[in-house]
Short mmCIF file of C-alpha atoms and ligand atoms in Angstrom, two decimals:
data_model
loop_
_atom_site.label_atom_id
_atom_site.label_comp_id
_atom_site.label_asym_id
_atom_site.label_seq_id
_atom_site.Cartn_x
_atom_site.Cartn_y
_atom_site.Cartn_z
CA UNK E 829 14.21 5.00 27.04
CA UNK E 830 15.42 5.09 30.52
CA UNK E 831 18.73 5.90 31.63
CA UNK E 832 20.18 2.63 31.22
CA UNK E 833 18.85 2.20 27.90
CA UNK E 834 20.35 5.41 26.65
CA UNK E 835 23.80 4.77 28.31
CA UNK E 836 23.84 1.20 26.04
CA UNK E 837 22.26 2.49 22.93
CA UNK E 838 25.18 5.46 22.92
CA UNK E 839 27.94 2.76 23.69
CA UNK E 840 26.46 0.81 20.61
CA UNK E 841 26.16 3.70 18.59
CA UNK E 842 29.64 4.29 19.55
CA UNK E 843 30.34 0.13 18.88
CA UNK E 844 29.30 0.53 15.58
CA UNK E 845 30.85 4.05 14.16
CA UNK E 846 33.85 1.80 15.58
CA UNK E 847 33.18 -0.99 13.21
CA UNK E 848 32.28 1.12 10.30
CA UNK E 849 35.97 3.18 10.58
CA UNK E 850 37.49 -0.63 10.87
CA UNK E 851 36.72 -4.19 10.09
CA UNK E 852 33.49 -2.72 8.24
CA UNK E 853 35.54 -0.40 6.05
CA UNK E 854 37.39 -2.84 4.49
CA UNK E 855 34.87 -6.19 4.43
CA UNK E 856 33.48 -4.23 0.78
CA UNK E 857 36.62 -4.91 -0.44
CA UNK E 858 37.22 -8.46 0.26
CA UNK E 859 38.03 -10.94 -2.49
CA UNK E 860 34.52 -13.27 -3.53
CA UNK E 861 36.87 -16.14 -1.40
CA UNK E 862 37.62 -13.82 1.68
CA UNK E 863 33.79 -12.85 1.59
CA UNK E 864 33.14 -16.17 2.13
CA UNK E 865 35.07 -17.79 4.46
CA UNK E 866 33.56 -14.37 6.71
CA UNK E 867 30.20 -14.91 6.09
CA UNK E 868 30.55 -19.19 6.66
CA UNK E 869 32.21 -18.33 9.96
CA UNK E 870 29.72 -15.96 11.18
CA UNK E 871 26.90 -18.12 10.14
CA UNK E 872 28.92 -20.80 12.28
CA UNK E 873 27.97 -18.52 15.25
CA UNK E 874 24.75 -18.20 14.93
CA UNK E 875 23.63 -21.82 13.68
CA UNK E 876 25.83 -23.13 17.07
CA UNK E 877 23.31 -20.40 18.97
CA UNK E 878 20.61 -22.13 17.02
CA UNK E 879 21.73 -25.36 18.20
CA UNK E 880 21.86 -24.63 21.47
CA UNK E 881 19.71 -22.40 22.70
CA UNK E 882 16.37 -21.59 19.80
CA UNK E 883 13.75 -23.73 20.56
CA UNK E 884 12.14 -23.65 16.94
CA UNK E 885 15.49 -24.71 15.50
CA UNK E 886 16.53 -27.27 17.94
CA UNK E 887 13.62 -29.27 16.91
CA UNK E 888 13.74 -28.35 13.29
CA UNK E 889 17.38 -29.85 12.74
CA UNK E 890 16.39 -32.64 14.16
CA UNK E 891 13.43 -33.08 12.04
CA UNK E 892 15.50 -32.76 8.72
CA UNK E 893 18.81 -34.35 10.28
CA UNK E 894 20.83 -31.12 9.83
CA UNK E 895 23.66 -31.08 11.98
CA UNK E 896 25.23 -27.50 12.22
CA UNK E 897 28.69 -28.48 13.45
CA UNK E 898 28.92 -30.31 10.13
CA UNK E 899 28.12 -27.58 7.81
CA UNK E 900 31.34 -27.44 5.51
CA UNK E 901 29.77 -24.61 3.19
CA UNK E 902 27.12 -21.07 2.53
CA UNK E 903 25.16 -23.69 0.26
CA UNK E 904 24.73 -26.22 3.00
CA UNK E 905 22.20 -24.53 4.90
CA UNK E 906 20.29 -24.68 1.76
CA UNK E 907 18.60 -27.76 3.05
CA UNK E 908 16.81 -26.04 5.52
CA UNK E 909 13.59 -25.10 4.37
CA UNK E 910 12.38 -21.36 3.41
CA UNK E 911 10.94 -19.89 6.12
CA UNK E 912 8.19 -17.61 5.86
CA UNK E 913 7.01 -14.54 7.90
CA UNK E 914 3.58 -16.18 9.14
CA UNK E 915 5.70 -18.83 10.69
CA UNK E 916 7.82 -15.81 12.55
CA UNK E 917 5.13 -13.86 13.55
CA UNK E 918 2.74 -17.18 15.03
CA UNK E 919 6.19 -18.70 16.93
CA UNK E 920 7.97 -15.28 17.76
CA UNK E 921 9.09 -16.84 21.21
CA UNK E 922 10.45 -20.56 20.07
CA UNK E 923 12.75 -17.73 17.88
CA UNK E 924 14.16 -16.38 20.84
CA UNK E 925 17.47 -17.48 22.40
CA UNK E 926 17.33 -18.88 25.96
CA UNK E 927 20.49 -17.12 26.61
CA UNK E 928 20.48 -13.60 25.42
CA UNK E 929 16.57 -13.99 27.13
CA UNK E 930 17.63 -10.61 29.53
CA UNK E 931 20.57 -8.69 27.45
CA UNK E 932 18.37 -8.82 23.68
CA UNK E 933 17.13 -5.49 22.76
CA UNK E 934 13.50 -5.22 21.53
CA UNK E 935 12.46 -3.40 18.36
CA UNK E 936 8.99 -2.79 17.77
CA UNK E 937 7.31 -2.14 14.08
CA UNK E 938 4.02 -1.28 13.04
CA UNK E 939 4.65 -3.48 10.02
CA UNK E 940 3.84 -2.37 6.58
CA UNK E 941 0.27 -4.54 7.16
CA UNK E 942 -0.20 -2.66 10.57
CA UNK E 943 0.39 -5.37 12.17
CA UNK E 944 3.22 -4.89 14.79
CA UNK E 945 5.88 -7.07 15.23
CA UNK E 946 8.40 -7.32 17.72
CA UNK E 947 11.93 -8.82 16.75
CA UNK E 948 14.93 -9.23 19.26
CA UNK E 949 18.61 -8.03 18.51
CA UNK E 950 21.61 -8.94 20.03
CA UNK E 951 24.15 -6.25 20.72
CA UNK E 952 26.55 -7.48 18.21
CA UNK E 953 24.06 -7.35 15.83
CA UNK E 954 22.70 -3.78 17.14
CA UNK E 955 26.52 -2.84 16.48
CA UNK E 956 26.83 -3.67 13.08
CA UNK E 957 23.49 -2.37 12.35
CA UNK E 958 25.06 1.23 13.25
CA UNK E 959 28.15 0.11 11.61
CA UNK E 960 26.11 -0.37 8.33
CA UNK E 961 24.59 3.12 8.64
CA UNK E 962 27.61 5.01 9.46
CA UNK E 963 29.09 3.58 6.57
CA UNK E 964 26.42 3.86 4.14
CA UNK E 965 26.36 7.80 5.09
CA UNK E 966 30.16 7.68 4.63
CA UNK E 967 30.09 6.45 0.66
CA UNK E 968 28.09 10.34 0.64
CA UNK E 969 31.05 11.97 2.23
CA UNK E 970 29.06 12.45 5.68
CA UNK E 971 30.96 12.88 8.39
CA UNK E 972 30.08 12.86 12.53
CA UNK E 973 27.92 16.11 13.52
CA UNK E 974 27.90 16.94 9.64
CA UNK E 975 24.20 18.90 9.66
CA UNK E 976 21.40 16.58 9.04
CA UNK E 977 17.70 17.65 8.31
CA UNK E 978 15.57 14.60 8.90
CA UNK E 979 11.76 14.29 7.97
CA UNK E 980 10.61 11.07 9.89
CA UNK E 981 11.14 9.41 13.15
CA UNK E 982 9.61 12.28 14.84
CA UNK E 983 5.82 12.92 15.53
CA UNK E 984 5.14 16.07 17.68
CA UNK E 985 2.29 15.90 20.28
CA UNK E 986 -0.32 18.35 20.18
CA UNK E 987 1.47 21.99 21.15
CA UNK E 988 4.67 20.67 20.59
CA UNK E 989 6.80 22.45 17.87
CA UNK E 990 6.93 20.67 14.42
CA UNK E 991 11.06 20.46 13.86
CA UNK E 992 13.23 20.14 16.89
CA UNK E 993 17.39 19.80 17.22
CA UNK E 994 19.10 16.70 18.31
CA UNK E 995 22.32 18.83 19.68
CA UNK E 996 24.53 15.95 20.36
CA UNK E 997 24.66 14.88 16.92
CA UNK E 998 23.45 18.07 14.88
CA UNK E 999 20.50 16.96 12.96
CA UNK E 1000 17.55 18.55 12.86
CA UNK E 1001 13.70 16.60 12.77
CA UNK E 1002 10.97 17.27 10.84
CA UNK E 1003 7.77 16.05 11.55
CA UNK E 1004 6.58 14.22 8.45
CA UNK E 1005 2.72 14.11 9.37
CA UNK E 1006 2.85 18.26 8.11
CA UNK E 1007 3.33 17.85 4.62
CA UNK E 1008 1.06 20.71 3.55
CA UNK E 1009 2.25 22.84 0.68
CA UNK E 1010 2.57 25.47 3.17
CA UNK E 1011 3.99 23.90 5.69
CA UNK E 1012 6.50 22.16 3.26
CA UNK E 1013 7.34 26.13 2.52
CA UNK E 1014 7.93 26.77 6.07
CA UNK E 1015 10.06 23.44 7.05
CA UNK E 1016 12.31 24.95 2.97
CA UNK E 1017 12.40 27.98 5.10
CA UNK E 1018 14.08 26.72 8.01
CA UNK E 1019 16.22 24.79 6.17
CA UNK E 1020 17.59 26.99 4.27
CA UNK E 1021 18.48 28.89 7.39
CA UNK E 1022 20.02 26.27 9.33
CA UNK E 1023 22.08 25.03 5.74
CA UNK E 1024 21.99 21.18 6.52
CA UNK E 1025 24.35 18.94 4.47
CA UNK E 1026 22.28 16.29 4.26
CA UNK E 1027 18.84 15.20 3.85
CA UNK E 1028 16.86 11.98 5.11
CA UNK E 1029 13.56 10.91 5.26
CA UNK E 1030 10.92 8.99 3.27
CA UNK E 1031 11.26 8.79 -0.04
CA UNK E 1032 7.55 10.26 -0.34
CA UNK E 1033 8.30 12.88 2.76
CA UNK E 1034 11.40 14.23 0.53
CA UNK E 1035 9.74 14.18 -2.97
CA UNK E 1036 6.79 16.41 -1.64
CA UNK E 1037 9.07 19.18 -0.16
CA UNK E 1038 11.35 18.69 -3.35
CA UNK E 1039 8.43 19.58 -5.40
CA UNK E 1040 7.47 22.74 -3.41
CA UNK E 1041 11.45 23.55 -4.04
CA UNK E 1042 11.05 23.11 -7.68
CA UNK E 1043 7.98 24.64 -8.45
CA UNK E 1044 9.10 27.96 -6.45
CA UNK E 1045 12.73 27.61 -7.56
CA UNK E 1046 14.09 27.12 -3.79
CA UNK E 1047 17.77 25.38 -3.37
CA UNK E 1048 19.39 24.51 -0.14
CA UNK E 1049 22.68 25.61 -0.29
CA UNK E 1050 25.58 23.42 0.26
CA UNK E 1051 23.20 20.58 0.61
CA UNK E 1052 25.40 17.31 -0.62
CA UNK E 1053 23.97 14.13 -0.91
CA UNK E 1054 19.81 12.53 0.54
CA UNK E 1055 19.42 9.12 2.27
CA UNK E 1056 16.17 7.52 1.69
CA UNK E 1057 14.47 4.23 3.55
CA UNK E 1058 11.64 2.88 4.74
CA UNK E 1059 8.86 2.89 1.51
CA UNK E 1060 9.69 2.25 -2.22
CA UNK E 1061 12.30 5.16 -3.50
CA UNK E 1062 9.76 5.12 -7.21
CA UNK E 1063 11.61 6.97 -10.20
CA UNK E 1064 9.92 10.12 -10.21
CA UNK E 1065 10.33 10.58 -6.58
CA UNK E 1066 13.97 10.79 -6.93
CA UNK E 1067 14.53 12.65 -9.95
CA UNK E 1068 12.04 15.15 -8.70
CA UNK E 1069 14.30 15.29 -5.41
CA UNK E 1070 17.91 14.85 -7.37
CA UNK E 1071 16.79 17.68 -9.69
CA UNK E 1072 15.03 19.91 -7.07
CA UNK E 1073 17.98 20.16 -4.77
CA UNK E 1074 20.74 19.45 -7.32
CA UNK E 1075 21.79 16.75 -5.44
CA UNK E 1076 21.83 12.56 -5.76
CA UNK E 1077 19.91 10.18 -3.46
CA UNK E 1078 21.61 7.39 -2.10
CA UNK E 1079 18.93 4.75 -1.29
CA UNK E 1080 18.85 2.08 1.75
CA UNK E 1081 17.13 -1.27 1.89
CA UNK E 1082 16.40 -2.32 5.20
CA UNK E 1083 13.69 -4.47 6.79
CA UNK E 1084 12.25 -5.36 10.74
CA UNK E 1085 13.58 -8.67 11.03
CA UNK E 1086 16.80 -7.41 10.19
CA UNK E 1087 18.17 -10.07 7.85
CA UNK E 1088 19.25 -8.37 4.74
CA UNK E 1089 19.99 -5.05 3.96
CA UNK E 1090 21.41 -3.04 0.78
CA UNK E 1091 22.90 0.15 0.14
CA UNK E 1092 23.29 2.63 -2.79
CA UNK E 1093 27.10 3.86 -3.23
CA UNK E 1094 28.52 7.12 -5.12
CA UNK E 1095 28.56 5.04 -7.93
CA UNK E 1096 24.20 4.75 -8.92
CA UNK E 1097 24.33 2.21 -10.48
CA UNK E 1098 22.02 -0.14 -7.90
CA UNK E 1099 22.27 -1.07 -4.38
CA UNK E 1100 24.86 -3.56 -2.73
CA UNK E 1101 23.44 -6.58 -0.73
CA UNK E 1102 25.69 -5.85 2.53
CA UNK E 1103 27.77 -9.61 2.69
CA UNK E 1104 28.75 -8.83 5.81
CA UNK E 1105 25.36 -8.32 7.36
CA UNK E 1106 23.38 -11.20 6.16
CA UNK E 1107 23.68 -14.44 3.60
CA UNK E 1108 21.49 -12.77 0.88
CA UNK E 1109 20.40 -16.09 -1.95
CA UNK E 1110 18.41 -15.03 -4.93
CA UNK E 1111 15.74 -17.60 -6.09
CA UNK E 1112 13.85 -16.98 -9.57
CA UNK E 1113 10.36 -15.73 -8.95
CA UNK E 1114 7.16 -16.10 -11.00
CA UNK E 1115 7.86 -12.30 -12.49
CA UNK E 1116 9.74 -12.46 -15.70
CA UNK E 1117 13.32 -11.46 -14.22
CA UNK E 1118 12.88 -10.84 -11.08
CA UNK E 1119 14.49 -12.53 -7.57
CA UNK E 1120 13.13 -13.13 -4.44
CA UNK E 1121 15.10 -12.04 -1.69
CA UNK E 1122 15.60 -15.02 0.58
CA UNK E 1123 18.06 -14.01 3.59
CA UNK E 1124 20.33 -15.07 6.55
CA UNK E 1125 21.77 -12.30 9.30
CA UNK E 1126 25.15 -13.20 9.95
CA UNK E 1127 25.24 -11.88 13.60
CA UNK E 1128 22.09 -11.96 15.45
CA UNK E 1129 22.31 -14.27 18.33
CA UNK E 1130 19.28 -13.51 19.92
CA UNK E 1131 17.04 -13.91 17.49
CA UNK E 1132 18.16 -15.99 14.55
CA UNK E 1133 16.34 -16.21 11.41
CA UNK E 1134 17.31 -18.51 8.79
CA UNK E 1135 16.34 -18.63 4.76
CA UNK E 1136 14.17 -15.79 5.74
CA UNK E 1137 11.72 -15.32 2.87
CA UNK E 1138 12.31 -11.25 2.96
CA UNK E 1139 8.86 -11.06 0.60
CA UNK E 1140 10.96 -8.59 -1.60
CA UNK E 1141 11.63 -8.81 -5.46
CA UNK E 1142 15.25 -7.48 -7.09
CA UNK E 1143 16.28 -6.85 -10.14
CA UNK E 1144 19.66 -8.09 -10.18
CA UNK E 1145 22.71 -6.35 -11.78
CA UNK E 1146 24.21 -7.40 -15.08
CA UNK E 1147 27.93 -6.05 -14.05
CA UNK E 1148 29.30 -5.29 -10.83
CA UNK E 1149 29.58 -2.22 -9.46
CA UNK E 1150 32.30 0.52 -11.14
CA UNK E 1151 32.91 1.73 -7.02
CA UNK E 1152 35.17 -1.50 -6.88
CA UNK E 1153 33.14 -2.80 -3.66
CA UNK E 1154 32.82 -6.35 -4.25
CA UNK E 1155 29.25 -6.95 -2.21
CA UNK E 1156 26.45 -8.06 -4.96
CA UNK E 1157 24.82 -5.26 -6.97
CA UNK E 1158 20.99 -5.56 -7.59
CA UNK E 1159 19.95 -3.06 -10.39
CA UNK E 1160 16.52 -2.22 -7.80
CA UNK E 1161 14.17 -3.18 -5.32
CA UNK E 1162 11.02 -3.54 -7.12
CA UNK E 1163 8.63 -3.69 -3.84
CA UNK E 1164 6.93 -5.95 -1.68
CA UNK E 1165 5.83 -8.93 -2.90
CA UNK E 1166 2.76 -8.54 -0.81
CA UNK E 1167 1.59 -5.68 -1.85
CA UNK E 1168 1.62 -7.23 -5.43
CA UNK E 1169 -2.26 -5.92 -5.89
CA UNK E 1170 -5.13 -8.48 -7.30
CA UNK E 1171 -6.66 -8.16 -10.74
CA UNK E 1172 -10.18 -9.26 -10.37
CA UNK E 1173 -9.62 -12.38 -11.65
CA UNK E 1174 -7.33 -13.21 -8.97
CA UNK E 1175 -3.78 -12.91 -11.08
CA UNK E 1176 -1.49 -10.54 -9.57
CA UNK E 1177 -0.73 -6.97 -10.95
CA UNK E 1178 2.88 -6.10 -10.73
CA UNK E 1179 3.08 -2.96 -8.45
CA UNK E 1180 6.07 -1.76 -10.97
CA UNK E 1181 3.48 -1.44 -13.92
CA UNK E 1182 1.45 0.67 -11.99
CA UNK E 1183 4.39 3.01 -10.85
CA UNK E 1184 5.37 3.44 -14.83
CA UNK E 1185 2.21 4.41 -15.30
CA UNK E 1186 1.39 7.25 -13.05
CA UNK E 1187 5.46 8.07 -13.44
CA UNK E 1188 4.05 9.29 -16.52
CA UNK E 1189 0.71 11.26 -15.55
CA UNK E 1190 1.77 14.50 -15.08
CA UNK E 1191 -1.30 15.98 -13.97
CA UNK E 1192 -1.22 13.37 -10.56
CA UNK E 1193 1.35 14.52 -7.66
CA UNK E 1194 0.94 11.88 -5.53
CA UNK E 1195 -0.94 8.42 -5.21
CA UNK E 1196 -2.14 5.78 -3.54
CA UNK E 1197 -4.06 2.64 -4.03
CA UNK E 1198 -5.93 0.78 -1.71
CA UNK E 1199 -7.32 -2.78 -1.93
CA UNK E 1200 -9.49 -4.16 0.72
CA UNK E 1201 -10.82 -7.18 -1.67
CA UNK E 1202 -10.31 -8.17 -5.29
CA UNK E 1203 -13.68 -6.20 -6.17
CA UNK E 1204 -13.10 -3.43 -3.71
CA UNK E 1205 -10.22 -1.00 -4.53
CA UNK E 1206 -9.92 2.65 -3.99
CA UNK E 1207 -7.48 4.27 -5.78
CA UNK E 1208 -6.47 8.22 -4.46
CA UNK E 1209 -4.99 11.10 -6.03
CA UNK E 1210 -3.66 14.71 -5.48
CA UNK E 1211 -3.91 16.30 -8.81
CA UNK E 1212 -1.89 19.60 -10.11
CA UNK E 1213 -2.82 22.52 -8.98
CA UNK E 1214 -5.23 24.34 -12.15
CA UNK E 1215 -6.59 20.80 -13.50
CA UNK E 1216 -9.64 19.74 -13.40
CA UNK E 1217 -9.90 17.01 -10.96
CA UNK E 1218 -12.27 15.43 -12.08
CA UNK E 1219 -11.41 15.40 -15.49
CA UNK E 1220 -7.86 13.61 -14.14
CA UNK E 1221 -10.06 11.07 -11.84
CA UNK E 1222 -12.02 9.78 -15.15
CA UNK E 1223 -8.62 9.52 -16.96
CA UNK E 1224 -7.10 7.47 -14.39
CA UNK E 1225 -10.39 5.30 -13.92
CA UNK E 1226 -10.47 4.23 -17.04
CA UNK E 1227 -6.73 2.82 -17.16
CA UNK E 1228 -7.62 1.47 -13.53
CA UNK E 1229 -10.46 -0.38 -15.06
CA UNK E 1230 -8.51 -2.03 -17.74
CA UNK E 1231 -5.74 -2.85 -15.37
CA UNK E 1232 -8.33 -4.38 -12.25
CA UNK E 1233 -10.39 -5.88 -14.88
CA UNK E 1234 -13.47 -3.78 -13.02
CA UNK E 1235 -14.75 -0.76 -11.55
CA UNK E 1236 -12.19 1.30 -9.16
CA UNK E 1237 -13.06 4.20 -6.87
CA UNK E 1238 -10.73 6.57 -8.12
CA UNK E 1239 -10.89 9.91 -5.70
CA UNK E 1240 -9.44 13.46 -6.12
CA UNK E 1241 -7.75 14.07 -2.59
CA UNK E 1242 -5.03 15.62 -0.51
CA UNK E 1243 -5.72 13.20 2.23
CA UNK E 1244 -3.61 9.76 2.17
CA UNK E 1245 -3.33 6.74 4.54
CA UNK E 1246 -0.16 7.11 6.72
CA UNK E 1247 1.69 4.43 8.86
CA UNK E 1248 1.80 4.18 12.26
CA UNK E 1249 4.91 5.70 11.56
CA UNK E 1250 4.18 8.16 9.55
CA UNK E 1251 5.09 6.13 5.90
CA UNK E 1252 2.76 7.19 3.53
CA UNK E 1253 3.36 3.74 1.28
CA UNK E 1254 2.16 4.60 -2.48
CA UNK E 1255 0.02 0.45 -2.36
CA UNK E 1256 -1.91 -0.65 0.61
CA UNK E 1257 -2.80 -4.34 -0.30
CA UNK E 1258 -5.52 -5.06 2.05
CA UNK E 1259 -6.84 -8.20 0.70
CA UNK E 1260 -5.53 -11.51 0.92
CA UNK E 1261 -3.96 -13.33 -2.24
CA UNK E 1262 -7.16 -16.02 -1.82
CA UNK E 1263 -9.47 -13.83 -1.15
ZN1 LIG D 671 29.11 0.61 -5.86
#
């Protein structure tokens, strides 16, 4: 970032701890009607942006006769049809608004496929996205320059040290491309030291330092509360990191195009789809139970996506929340709909089957399963330290087989495919659904 770019990104940062101390501290507690007349004015805004200046939807109202000045209610946008991320990523531009052409900021992502994506923001948008965060550290009792040891979002080049200090706002980076039982010693180490309150990172960054705490009986004192994004949070990896550091995890749902996201409160009892980001429906999917995620930002201007098929399955909530925040509770994320892997056959295998199952293998730390075609999958594992690995590797190949309805190249490793990022995702779904 030059100059410029830093002097706007503080002022938004700024923007949004605003928001989340104001208007955004209160919008949880709306009434279901005050929560709606919000969302249909904000989604006003944007379809009038639509209207005016987004190629792609200029000429899709007129195609299906939607006029957005008319739109009386949420539902009515309904008649728009879904629209899916192939369309996003082969029109990117005819998404862009004429207007906000110079002043949109760009985000880049390596995508969970590795393929990058670029997706615009407008600074309102930019603001409440801060706004979001702020708050969502707040339900933890965090407060601004509150000590922060963070494992992602920094990847050292070759000499450079692997943790350095962010003064300005007191948190502390870890690289998370050193996750070596050692090294996970050495980052515990200075930790402990430097006594951080909090604790973010990947979900599978965190759970491999929390086991090195566990298994050597390491706490960090006064350590409070860990955020989590970015990969699947699975249920071993946080009650390996809630019981390793005595602590709870409070979870955040986010993705690139920035139309939905949800956040775990105090409470635990599921996450809260964020009204006052994005218009979040919930359509039935083919899994027994499950929703798919189909979303609407509320602010972005620059870049508007509408009945954006997020590709993500919930499990909704029975009850609301006991907090008293009236956004929508989903019990849990249950992953990526496109990393659903293939049996050989060509059914899908729900990811969440295979978590359960190595949840229970105690003798596999970590995992990761690969599928470059429905005959071709690889699936790697870092077995416990004093088992046989090969032993483990047969156990788990059998299951595999049954599950893949074939042969699966099941490997004993330490070494796992990482992101451009540095996400170490636990599927990487290589193969194409007709494949
Ligand atoms: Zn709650």
């Amino acid at each position: 970032m030059n100059i410029e770019e830093r002097l706007r990104d503080a002022s938004l940062t700024w923007e949004g701890y605003r928001l989340s101390k104001g208007l955004m501290r209160n919008t949880p507690f709306f009434s279901p009607d005050q929560i709606q007349a919000y969302q249909l004015e904000q989604l006003r805004l944007v379809l009038d942006a639509c209207y005016r200046y987004v190629p792609y939807y200029q000429k899709l109202f007129w195609e299906h006769g939607f006029d957005p000045h008319r739109v009386r209610t949420l539902d009515d946008v309904k008649r728009l049809p879904i629209l899916t991320k192939e369309t996003v990523r082969a029109k990117l531009s005819d998404f862009c608004s004429m207007k906000e052409l110079r002043a949109a900021i760009r985000l880049r992502t390596s995508g969970t496929t590795g393929t990058p994506l670029s997706v615009y923001t407008s600074a309102g948008q930019w603001a409440v996205e801060q706004g979001a965060i702020w708050r969502h550290w707040g339900w933890a009792g965090y407060r601004f320059r509150d000590r922060m040891a963070i494992v992602r979002s920094y990847s050292p080049k070759a000499g450079e040290p692997l943790w350095k200090l962010d003064r300005l706002r007191n948190w502390l980076y870890f690289s998370p491309y050193h996750l070596s039982e050692a090294q996970c010693r050495t980052y515990l180490d200075v930790m402990a030291q430097w006594k951080p309150k909090y604790l973010r990172g990947y979900p599978s960054s965190l759970y491999l330092l929390a086991r090195v705490a566990k298994n050597e009986k390491r706490r960090l004192p006064g350590l409070r509360a860990a955020f989590t994004a970015s990969e699947t949070l699975l249920p071993h990896y946080r009650a390996e990191i809630e019981e390793a550091f005595g602590i709870k995890v409070f979870d955040h749902y986010g993705q690139a195009e920035i139309t939905a996201m949800l956040h775990e409160c105090e409470a635990h009892e599921g996450l809260h789809v964020l009204s006052d980001y994005g218009f979040v429906e919930f359509l039935p999917s083919d899994q027994t139970g499950l929703y798919r995620m189909i979303a609407t930002n509320l602010q972005n201007t620059a870049m508007p996506l509408l009945r954006y098929d997020t590709g993500d399955l919930v499990e909704l909530a029975d009850k609301p929340c006991s907090c008293g925040r009236m956004f929508p509770l989903v019990r849990r994320v249950v992953g990526r709909s496109d990393q659903l892997l293939l049996h050989r056959d060509g059914f899908p295998i729900p990811s969440i089957n295979l978590y359960t199952y190595f949840a229970k293998q105690d003798d596999v730390v970590r995992f990761q399963i690969i599928q470059s075609s429905r005959e071709d999958v690889e699936v790697r594992i870092a077995p416990r330290a004093g088992v046989d690995p090969e032993k483990v590797a047969e156990n788990v190949r059998q299951e595999m087989r049954l599950r893949f309805g074939g042969e699966v190249n099941v490997v004993p490793t330490q070494e796992f495919e990482q992101s451009g990022e540095g996400k170490c995702l636990p599927i990487l779904q290589k193969a194409r659904m007709d494949t």
